[in-house]
mmCIF file of C-alpha atoms in Angstrom:
data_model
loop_
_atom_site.group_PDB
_atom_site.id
_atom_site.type_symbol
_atom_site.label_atom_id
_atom_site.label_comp_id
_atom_site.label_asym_id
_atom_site.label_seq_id
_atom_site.Cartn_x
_atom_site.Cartn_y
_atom_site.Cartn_z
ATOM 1 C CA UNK A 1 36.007 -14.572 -22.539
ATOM 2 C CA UNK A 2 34.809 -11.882 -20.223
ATOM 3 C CA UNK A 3 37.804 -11.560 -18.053
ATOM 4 C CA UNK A 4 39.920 -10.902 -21.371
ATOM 5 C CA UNK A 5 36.821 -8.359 -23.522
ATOM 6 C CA UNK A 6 35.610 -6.904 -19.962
ATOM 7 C CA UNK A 7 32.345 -6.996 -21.856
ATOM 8 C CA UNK A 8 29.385 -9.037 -20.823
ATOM 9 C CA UNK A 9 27.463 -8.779 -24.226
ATOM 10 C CA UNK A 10 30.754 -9.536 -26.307
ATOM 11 C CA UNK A 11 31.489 -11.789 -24.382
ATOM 12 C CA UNK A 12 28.164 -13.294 -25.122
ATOM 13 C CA UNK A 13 28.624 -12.904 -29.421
ATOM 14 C CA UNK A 14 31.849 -14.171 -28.712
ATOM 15 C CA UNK A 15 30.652 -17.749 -27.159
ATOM 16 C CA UNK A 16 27.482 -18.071 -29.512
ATOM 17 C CA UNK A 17 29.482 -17.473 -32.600
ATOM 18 C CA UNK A 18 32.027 -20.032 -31.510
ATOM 19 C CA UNK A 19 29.296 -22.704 -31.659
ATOM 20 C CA UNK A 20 27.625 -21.798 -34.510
ATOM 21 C CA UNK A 21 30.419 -21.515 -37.025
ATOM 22 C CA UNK A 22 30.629 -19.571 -39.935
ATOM 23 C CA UNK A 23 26.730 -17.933 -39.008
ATOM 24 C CA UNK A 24 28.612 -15.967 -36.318
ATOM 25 C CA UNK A 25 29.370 -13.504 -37.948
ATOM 26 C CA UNK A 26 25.593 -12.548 -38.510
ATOM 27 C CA UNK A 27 24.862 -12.641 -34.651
ATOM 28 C CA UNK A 28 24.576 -9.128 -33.428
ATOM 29 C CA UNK A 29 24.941 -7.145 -36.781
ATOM 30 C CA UNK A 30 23.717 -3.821 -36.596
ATOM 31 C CA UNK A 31 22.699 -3.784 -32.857
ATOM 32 C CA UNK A 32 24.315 -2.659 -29.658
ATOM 33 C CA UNK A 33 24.100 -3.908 -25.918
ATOM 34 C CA UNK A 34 21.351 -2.249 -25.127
ATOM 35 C CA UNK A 35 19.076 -3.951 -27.718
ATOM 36 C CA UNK A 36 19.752 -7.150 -26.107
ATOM 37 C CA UNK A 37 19.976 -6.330 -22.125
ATOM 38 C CA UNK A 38 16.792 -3.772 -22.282
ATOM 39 C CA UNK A 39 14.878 -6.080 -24.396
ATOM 40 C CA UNK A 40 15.605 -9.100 -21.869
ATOM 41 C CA UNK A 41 15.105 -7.189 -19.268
ATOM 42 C CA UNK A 42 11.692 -6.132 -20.441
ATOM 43 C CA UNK A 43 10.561 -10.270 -20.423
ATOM 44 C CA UNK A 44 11.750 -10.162 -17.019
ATOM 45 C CA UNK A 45 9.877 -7.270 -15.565
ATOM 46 C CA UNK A 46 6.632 -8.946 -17.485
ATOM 47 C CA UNK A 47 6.764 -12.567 -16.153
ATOM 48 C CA UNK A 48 7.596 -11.047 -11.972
ATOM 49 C CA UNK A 49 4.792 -8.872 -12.577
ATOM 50 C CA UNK A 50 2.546 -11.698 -13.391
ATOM 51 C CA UNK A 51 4.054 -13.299 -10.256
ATOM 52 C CA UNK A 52 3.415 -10.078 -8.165
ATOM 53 C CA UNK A 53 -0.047 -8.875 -9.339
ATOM 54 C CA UNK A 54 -1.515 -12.802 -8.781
ATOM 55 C CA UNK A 55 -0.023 -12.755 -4.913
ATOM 56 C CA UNK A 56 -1.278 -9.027 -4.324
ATOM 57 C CA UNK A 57 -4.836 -9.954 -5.604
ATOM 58 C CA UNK A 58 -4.479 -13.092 -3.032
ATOM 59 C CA UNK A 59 -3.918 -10.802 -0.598
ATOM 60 C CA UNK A 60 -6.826 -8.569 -1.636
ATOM 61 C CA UNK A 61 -9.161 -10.773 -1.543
ATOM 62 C CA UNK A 62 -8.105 -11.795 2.255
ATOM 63 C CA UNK A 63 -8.238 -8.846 3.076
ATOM 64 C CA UNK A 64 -12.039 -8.877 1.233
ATOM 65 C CA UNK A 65 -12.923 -11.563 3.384
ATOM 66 C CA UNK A 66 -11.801 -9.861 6.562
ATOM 67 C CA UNK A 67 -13.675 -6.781 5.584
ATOM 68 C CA UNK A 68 -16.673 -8.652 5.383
ATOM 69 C CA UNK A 69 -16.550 -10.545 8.768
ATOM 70 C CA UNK A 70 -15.899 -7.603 10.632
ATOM 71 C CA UNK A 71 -18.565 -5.431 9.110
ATOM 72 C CA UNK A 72 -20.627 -4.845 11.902
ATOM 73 C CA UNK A 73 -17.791 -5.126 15.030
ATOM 74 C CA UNK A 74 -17.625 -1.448 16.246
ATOM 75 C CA UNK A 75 -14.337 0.053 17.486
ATOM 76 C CA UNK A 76 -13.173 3.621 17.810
ATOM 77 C CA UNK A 77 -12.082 5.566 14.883
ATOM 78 C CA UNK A 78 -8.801 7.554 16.453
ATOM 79 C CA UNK A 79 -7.190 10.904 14.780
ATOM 80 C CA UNK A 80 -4.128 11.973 15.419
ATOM 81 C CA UNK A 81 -3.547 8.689 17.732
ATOM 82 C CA UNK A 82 -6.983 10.427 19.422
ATOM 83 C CA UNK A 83 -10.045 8.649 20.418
ATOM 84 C CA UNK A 84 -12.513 10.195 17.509
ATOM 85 C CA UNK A 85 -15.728 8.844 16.472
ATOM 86 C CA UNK A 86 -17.178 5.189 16.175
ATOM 87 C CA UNK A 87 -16.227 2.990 12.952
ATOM 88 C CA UNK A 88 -15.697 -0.671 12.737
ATOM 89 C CA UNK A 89 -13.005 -2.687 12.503
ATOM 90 C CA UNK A 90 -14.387 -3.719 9.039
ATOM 91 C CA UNK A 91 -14.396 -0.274 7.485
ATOM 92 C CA UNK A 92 -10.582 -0.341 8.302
ATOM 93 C CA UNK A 93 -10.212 -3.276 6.775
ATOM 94 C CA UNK A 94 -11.739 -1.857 3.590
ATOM 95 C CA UNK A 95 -9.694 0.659 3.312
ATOM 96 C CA UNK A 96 -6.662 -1.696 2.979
ATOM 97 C CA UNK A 97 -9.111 -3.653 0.374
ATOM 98 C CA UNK A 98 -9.728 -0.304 -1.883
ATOM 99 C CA UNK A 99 -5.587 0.865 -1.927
ATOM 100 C CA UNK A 100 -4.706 -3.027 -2.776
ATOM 101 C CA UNK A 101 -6.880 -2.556 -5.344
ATOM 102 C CA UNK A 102 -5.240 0.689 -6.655
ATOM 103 C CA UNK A 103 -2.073 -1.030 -6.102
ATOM 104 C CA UNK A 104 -2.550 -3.817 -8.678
ATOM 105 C CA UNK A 105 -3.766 -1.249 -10.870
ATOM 106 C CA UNK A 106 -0.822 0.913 -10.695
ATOM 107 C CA UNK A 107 1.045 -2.320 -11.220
ATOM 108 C CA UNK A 108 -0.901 -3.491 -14.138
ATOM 109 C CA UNK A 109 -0.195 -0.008 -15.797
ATOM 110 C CA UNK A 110 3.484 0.098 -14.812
ATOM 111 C CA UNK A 111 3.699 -3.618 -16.777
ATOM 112 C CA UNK A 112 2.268 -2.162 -19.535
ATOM 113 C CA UNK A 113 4.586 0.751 -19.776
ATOM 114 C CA UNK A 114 7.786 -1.443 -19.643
ATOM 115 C CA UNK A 115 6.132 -4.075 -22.460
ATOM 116 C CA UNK A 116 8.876 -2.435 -24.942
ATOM 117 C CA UNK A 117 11.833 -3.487 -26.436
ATOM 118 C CA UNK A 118 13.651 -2.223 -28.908
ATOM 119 C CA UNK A 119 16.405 -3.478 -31.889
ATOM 120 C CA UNK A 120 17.634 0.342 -32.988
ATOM 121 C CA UNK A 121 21.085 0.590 -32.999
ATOM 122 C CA UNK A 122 23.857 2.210 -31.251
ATOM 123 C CA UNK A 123 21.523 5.321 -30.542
ATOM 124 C CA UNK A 124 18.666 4.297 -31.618
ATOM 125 C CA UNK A 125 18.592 5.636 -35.479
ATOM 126 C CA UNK A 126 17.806 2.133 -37.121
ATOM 127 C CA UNK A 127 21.394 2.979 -38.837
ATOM 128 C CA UNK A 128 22.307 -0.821 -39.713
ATOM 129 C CA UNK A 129 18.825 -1.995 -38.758
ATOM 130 C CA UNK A 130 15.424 -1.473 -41.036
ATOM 131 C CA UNK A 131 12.704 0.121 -38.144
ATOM 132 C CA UNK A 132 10.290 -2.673 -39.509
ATOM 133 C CA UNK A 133 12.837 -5.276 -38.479
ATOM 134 C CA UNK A 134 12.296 -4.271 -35.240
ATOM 135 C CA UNK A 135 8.479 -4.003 -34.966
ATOM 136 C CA UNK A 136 8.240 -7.817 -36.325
ATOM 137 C CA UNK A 137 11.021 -9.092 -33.949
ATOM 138 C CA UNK A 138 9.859 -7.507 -30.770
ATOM 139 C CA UNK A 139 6.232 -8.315 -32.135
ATOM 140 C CA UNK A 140 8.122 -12.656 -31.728
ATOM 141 C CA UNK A 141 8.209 -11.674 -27.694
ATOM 142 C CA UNK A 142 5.109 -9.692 -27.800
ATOM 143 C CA UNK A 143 6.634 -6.769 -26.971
ATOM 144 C CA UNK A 144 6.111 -2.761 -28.541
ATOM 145 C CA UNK A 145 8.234 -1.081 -30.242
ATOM 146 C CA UNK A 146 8.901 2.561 -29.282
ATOM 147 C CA UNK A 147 8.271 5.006 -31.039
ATOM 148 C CA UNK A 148 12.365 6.802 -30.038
ATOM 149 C CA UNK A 149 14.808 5.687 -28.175
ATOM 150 C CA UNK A 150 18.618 6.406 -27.763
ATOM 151 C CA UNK A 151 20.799 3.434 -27.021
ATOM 152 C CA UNK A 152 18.737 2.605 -24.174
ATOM 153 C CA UNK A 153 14.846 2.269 -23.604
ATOM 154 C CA UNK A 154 14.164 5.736 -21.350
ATOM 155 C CA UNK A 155 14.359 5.270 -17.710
ATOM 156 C CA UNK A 156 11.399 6.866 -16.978
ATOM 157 C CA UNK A 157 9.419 3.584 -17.963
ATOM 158 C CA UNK A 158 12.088 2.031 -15.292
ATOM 159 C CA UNK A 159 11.223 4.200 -12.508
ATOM 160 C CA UNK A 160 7.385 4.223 -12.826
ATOM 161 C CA UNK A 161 7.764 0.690 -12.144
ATOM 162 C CA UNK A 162 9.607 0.928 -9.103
ATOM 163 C CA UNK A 163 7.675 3.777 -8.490
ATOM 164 C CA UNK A 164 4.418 1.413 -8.545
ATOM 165 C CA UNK A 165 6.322 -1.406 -6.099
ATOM 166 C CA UNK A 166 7.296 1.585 -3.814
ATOM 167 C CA UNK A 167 3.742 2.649 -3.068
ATOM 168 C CA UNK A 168 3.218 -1.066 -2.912
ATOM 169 C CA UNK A 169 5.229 -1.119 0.072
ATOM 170 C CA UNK A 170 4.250 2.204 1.436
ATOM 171 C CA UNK A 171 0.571 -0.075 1.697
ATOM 172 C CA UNK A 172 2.108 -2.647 3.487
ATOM 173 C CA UNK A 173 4.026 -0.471 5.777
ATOM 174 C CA UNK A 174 0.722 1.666 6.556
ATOM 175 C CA UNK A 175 -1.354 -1.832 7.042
ATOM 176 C CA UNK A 176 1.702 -3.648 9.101
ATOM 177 C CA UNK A 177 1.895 -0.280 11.026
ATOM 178 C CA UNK A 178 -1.969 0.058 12.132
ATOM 179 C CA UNK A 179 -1.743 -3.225 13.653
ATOM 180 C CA UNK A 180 1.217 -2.908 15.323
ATOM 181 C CA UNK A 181 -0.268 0.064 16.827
ATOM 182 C CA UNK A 182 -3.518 -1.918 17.613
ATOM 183 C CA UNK A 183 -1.607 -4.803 19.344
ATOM 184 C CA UNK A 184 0.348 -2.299 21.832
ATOM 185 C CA UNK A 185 -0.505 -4.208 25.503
ATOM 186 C CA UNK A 186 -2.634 -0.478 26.036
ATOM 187 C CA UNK A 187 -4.833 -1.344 22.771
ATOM 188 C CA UNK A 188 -5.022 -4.444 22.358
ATOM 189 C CA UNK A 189 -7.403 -4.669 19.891
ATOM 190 C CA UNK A 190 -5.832 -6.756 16.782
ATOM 191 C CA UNK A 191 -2.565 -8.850 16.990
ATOM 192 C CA UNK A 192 -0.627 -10.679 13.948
ATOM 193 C CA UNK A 193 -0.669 -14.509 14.638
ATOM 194 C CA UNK A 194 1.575 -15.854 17.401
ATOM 195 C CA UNK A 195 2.469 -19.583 16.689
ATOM 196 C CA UNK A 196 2.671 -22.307 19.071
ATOM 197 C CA UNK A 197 6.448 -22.764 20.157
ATOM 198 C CA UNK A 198 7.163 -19.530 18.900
ATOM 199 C CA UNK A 199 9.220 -16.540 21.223
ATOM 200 C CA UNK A 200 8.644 -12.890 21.511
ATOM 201 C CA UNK A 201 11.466 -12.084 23.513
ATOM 202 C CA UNK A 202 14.847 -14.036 24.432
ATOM 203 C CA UNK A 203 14.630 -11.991 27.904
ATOM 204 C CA UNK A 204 10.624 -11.883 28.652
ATOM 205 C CA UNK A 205 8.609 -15.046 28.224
ATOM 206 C CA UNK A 206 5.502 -13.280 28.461
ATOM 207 C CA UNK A 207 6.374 -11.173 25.202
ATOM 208 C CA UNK A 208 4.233 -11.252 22.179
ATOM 209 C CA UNK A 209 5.740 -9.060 19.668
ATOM 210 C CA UNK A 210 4.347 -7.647 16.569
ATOM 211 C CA UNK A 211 7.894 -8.990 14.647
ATOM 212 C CA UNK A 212 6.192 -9.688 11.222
ATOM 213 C CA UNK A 213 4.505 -6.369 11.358
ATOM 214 C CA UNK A 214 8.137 -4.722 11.828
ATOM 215 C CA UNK A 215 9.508 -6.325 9.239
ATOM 216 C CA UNK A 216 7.096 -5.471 7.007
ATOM 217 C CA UNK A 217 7.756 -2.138 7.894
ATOM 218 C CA UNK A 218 11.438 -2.417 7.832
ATOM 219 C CA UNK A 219 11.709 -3.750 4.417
ATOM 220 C CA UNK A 220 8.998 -1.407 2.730
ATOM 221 C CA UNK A 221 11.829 1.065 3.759
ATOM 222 C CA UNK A 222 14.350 -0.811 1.020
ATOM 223 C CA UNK A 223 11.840 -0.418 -1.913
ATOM 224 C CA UNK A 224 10.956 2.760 -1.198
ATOM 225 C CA UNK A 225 14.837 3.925 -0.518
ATOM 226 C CA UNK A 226 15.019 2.281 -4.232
ATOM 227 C CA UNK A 227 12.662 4.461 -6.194
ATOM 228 C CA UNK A 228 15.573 7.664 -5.161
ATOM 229 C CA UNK A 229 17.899 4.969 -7.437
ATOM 230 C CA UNK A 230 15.534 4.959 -9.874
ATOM 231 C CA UNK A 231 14.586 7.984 -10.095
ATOM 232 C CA UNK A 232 18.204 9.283 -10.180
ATOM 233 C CA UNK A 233 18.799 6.525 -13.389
ATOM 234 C CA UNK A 234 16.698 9.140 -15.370
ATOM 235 C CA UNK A 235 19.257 10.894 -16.494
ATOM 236 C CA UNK A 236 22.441 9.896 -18.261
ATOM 237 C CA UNK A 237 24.924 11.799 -20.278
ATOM 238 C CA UNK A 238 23.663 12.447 -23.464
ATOM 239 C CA UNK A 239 22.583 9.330 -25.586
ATOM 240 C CA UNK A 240 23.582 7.239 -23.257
ATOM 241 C CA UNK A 241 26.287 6.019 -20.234
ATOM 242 C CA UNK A 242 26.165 3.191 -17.798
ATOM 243 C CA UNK A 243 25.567 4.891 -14.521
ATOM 244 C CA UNK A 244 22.070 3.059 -13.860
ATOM 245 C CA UNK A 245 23.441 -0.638 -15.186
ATOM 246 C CA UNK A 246 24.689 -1.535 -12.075
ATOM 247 C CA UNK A 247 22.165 -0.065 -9.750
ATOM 248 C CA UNK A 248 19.386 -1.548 -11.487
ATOM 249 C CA UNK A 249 20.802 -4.849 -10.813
ATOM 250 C CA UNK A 250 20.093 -4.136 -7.280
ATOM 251 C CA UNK A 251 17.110 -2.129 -7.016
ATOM 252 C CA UNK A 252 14.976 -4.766 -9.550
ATOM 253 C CA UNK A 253 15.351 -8.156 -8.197
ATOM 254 C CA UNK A 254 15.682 -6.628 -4.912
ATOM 255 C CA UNK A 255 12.478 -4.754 -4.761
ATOM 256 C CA UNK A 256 10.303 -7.259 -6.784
ATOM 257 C CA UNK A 257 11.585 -9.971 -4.299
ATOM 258 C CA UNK A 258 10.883 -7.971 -1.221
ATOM 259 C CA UNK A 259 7.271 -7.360 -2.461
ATOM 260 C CA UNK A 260 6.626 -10.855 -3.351
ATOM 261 C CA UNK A 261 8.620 -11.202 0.317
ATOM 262 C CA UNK A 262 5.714 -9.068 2.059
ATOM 263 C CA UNK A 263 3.195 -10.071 0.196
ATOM 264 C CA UNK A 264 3.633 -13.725 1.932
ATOM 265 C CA UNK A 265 4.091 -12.427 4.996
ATOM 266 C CA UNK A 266 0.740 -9.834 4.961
ATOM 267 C CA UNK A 267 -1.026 -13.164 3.537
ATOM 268 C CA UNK A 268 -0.609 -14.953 6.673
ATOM 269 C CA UNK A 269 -0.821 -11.720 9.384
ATOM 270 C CA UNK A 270 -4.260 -10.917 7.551
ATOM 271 C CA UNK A 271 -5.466 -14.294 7.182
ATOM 272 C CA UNK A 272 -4.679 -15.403 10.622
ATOM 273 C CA UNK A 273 -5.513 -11.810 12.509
ATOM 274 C CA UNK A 274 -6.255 -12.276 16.361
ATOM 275 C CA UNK A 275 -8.949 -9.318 16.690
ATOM 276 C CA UNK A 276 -10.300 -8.892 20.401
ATOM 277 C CA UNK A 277 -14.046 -7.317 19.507
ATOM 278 C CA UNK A 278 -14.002 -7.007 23.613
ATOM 279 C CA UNK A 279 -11.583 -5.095 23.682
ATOM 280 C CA UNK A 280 -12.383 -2.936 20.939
ATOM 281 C CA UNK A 281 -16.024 -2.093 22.865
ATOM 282 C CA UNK A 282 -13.876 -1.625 26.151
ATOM 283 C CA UNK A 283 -11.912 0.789 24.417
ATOM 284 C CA UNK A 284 -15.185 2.540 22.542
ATOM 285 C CA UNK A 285 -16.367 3.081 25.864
ATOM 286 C CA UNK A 286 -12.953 4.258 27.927
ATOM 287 C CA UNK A 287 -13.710 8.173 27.576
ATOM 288 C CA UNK A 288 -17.329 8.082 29.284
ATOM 289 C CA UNK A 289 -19.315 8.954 25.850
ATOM 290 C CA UNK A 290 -17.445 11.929 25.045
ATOM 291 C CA UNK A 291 -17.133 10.313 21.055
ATOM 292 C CA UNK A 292 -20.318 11.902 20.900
ATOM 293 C CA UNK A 293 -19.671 15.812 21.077
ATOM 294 C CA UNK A 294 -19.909 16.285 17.898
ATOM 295 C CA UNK A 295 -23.597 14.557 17.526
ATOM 296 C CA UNK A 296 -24.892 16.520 20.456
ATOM 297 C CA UNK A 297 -23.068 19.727 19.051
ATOM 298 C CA UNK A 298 -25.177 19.305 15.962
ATOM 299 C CA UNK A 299 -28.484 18.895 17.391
ATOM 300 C CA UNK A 300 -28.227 21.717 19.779
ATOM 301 C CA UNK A 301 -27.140 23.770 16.494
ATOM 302 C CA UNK A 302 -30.574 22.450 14.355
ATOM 303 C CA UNK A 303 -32.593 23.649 18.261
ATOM 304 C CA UNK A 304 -31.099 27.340 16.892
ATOM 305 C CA UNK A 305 -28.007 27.645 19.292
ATOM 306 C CA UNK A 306 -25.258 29.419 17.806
ATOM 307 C CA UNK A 307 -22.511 27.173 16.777
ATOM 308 C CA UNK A 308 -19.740 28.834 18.521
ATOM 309 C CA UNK A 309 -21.922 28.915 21.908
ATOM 310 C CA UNK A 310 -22.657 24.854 21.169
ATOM 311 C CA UNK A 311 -19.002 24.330 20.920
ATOM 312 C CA UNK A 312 -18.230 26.158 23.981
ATOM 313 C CA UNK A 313 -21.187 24.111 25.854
ATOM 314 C CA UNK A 314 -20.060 20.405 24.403
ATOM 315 C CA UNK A 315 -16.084 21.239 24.802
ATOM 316 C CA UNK A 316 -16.455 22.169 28.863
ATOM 317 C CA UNK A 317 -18.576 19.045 29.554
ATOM 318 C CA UNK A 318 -15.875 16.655 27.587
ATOM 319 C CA UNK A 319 -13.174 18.313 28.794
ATOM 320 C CA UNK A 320 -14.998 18.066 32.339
ATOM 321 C CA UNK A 321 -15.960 14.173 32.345
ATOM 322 C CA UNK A 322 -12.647 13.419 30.483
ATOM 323 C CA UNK A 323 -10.381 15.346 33.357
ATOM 324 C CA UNK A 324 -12.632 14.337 36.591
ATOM 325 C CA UNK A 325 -13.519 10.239 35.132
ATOM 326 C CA UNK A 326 -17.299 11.375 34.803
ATOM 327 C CA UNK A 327 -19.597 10.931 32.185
ATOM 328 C CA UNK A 328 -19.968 12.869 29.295
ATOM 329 C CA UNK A 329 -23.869 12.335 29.470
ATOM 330 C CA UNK A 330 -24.571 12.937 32.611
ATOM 331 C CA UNK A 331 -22.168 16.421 32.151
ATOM 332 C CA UNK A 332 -24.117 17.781 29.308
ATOM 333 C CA UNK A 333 -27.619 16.902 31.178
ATOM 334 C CA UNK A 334 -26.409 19.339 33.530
ATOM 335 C CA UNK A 335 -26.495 22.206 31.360
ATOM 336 C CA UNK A 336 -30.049 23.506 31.576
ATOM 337 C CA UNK A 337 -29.993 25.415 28.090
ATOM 338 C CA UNK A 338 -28.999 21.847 26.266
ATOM 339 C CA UNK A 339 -31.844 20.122 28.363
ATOM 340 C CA UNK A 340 -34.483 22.764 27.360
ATOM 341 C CA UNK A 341 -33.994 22.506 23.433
ATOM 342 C CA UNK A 342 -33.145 18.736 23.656
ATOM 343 C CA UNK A 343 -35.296 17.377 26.326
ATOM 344 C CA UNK A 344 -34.848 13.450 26.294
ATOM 345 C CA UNK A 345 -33.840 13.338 22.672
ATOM 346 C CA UNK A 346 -30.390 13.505 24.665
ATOM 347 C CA UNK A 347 -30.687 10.035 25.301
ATOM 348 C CA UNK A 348 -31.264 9.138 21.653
ATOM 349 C CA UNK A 349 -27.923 11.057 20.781
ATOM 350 C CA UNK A 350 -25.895 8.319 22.470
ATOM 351 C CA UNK A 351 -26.162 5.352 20.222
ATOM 352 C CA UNK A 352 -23.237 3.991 18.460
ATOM 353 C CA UNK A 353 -24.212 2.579 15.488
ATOM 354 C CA UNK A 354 -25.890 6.279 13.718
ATOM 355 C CA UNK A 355 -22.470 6.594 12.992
ATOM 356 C CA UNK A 356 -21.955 3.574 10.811
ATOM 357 C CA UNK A 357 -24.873 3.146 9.468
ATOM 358 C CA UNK A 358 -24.004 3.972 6.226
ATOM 359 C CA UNK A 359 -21.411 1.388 6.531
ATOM 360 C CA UNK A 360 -23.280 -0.745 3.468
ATOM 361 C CA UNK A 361 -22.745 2.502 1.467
ATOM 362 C CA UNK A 362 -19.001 1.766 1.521
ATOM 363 C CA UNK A 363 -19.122 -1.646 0.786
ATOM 364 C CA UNK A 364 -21.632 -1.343 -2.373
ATOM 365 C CA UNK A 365 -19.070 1.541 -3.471
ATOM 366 C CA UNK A 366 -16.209 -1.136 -2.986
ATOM 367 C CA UNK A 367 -17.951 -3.836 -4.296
ATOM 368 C CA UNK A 368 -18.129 -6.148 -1.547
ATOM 369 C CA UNK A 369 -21.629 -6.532 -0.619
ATOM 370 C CA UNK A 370 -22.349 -9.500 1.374
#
C-alpha cells in the first residue's frame, strides 16, 4: 500500500481498516500523522530512557565504589597538562561520580519533558477532535497532554533530550579521555583493562593501547554532532513541514544506542581499572617538591613578607631545582630571609597529605562516606 499512497500513516489506516471491516472508517477520524508518529514516539523515548538511566546509575555506582577505594592513594593534581598540587586518585574519581549524577538527572528531566502526546488535529485546534478526548486518551498511555501544539509536538522537547544524551557523552569522552592521558607509557598511572589474548597493535607486540578509551571518545563525537540536528529540527515552516522526520530517525536510535553502547563499555574500563599507586607517588615526587610553592609562599606571607617579594623568592628556587634536577627544599633553605621567618617549620611545609585532608569533606558533600 505504501509504494502506491507514498504515505506511511495511510498506508497504515489503509491496512487496519481492511481487517476490521466496516469500523474502518472510524480509524483515524479527526487526527493527522502527527498524532500518531509523535505520540508513539513519545512511548519510545520513555521505555530507552528507563533502559539508559538504570545502566548510567550502574555505572555510577562503579564509579562510587572506585571513589571509595582510592580515597586515600595520593597522585598529582596537573593543570594545564602541568604538575600542580597533590590530590588523590579518588577525588578524581568523584568527580566522574558527582557529573554521572547530574547526568541522570538531566536525563530524568529530559524524560519528563517528552512524556506528551497529543490527539489535536491537523494543527493542533481540536477541529474534529473534543480537547478532553485527548487528555483521557493520552491519560490510557500515561502520557500529558499539552497545553498547544501545531501539527507536531514542539521540537524543543526533542532537542533537550538529545541535548541531555549529548552532555552524556561529553562525560564519557572527558572520563575515557583522562585515562587515556593517564595510561600514556610517560604516566602511567591508570590503564583500561587489557585482556588475556587480546592485541594492541598488529605491528608492535609490546603495545597496550587505550582502544576502548578512543572509542569512547570517538563515538561521544556522533551524539554530540547530533544535538546540531536537533537543534536545527526547531524550526519548521510555519505549522508544520517534514524537514526533521527523517533526521530524527537517525539522530534517536542512533544516539540512545551509542549511549547505552558507552555506557557498557565505561562499565567494564571502570570496573576493571589497572591503577599503578607506584607510579602515581613516582610521579608526585618527579619535580623535587616544587608542588609545594604555593604552601611555602603562604607561610612566608602570614611571617609578614610581601606577597609579590614571596612570589619572587618561591618562583627562582622552583624554577632553579626544576631547571638544574635539585631540590626544591633544599633551594628555598638557601634563602636566608625564608629561613629567618620560617626556621624549621620549613620542614613541616613539605607533607603531602595537608593538601587532602579535607578529602572527607568531599565525600560527605557527595554522599559517599565510607
Amino acid at each position: 500500500i505504501e509504494k502506491i499512497t507514498n504515505h506511511e500513516t495511510v498506508a497504515l489506516i489503509e491496512a487496519i481498516s481492511e481487517k476490521v471491516g466496516n469500523a474502518g472508517r472510524w480509524i483515524h477520524v479527526g487526527m493527522t500523522s502527527s498524532d500518531v508518529l509523535d505520540t508513539s514516539f513519545a512511548l519510545q523515548v520513555r521505555d530507552a530512557s528507563d533502559i539508559l538511566l538504570r545502566e548510567l546509575t550502574e555505572l555510577k555506582d562503579t564509579v562510587g565504589r572506585q571513589a571509595l577505594d582510592y580515597k586515600d592513594t595520593l597522585c598529582i593534581g596537573r593543570t594545564h597538562g602541568i604538575h600542580a598540587e597533590p590530590v588523590t586518585f579518588g577525588l578524581k574519581l568523584l568527580v566522574w561520580f558527582e557529573e554521572l549524577k547530574r547526568d541522570i538527572e538531566r536525563l530524568k528531566s529530559a524524560r519528563e519533558t517528552m512524556l506528551v502526546g497529543k490527539i489535536s488535529g491537523a494543527v493542533g485546534t481540536w477541529a474534529f477532535l473534543e480537547p478532553e478526548l485527548e487528555i483521557e486518551a493520552l491519560g490510557y498511555l500515561g502520557l500529558k497532554a499539552p497545553s498547544i501544539t501545531n501539527q507536531v509536538i514542539q521540537r524543543d522537547r526533542y532537542a533537550e533530550f538529545i541535548a541531555a544524551l549529548a552532555i552524556i557523552a561529553g562525560t564519557f569522552d572527558k572520563i575515557a579521555t583522562e585515562i587515556r592521558h593517564l595510561q600514556r607509557t610517560e604516566v602511567g598511572e591508570a590503564a583500561e583493562p587489557f585482556g588475556r589474548g587480546q592485541k594492541g597493535s598488529s605491528a608492535m607486540p609490546h603495545k597496550k593501547n587505550p582502544m576502548t578509551c578512543e572509542r569512547v571518545s570517538g563515538l561521544a563525537r556522533v551524539v554530540r554532532g547530533n544535538l546540531i540536528v536537533a537543534l536545527e529540527n526547531m524550526t519548521l515552516w510555519h505549522e508544520r513541514d517534514i524537514s526533521h522526520s527523517s533526521a530524527e530517525r537517525v539522530i534517536f536510535p542512533d544516539s540512545c544506542i551509542i549511549i547505552d553502547y558507552l555506557c557498557s563499555k565505561l562499565q567494564n574500563i571502570i570496573g576493571s581499572l589497572v591503577a599503578n599507586p607506584d607510579a602515581m607517588m613516582r610521579n608526585l615526587e618527579l619535580t623535587r617538591g616544587v608542588v609545594f610553592s604555593q604552601r611555602v609562599l603562604l607561610e612566608l606571607v602570614k611571617s609578614g613578607m610581601k606577597r609579590e617579594d614571596a612570589y619572587v623568592i618561591v618562583q627562582t628556587a622552583a624554577h632553579e631545582a626544576l631547571k638544574e634536577g635539585g631540590d626544591f627544599r633544599e633551594s628555598i633553605r638557601k634563602n636566608k630571609d625564608v629561613l629567618n621567618r620560617l626556621g624549621e617549620k620549613i620542614e613541616e611545609l613539605f607533607d603531602y597529605w595537608y593538601f587532602v585532608r579535607y578529602r572527607g569533606e568531599a565525600y560527605r558533600r557527595a554522599g559517599l562516606e565510607g
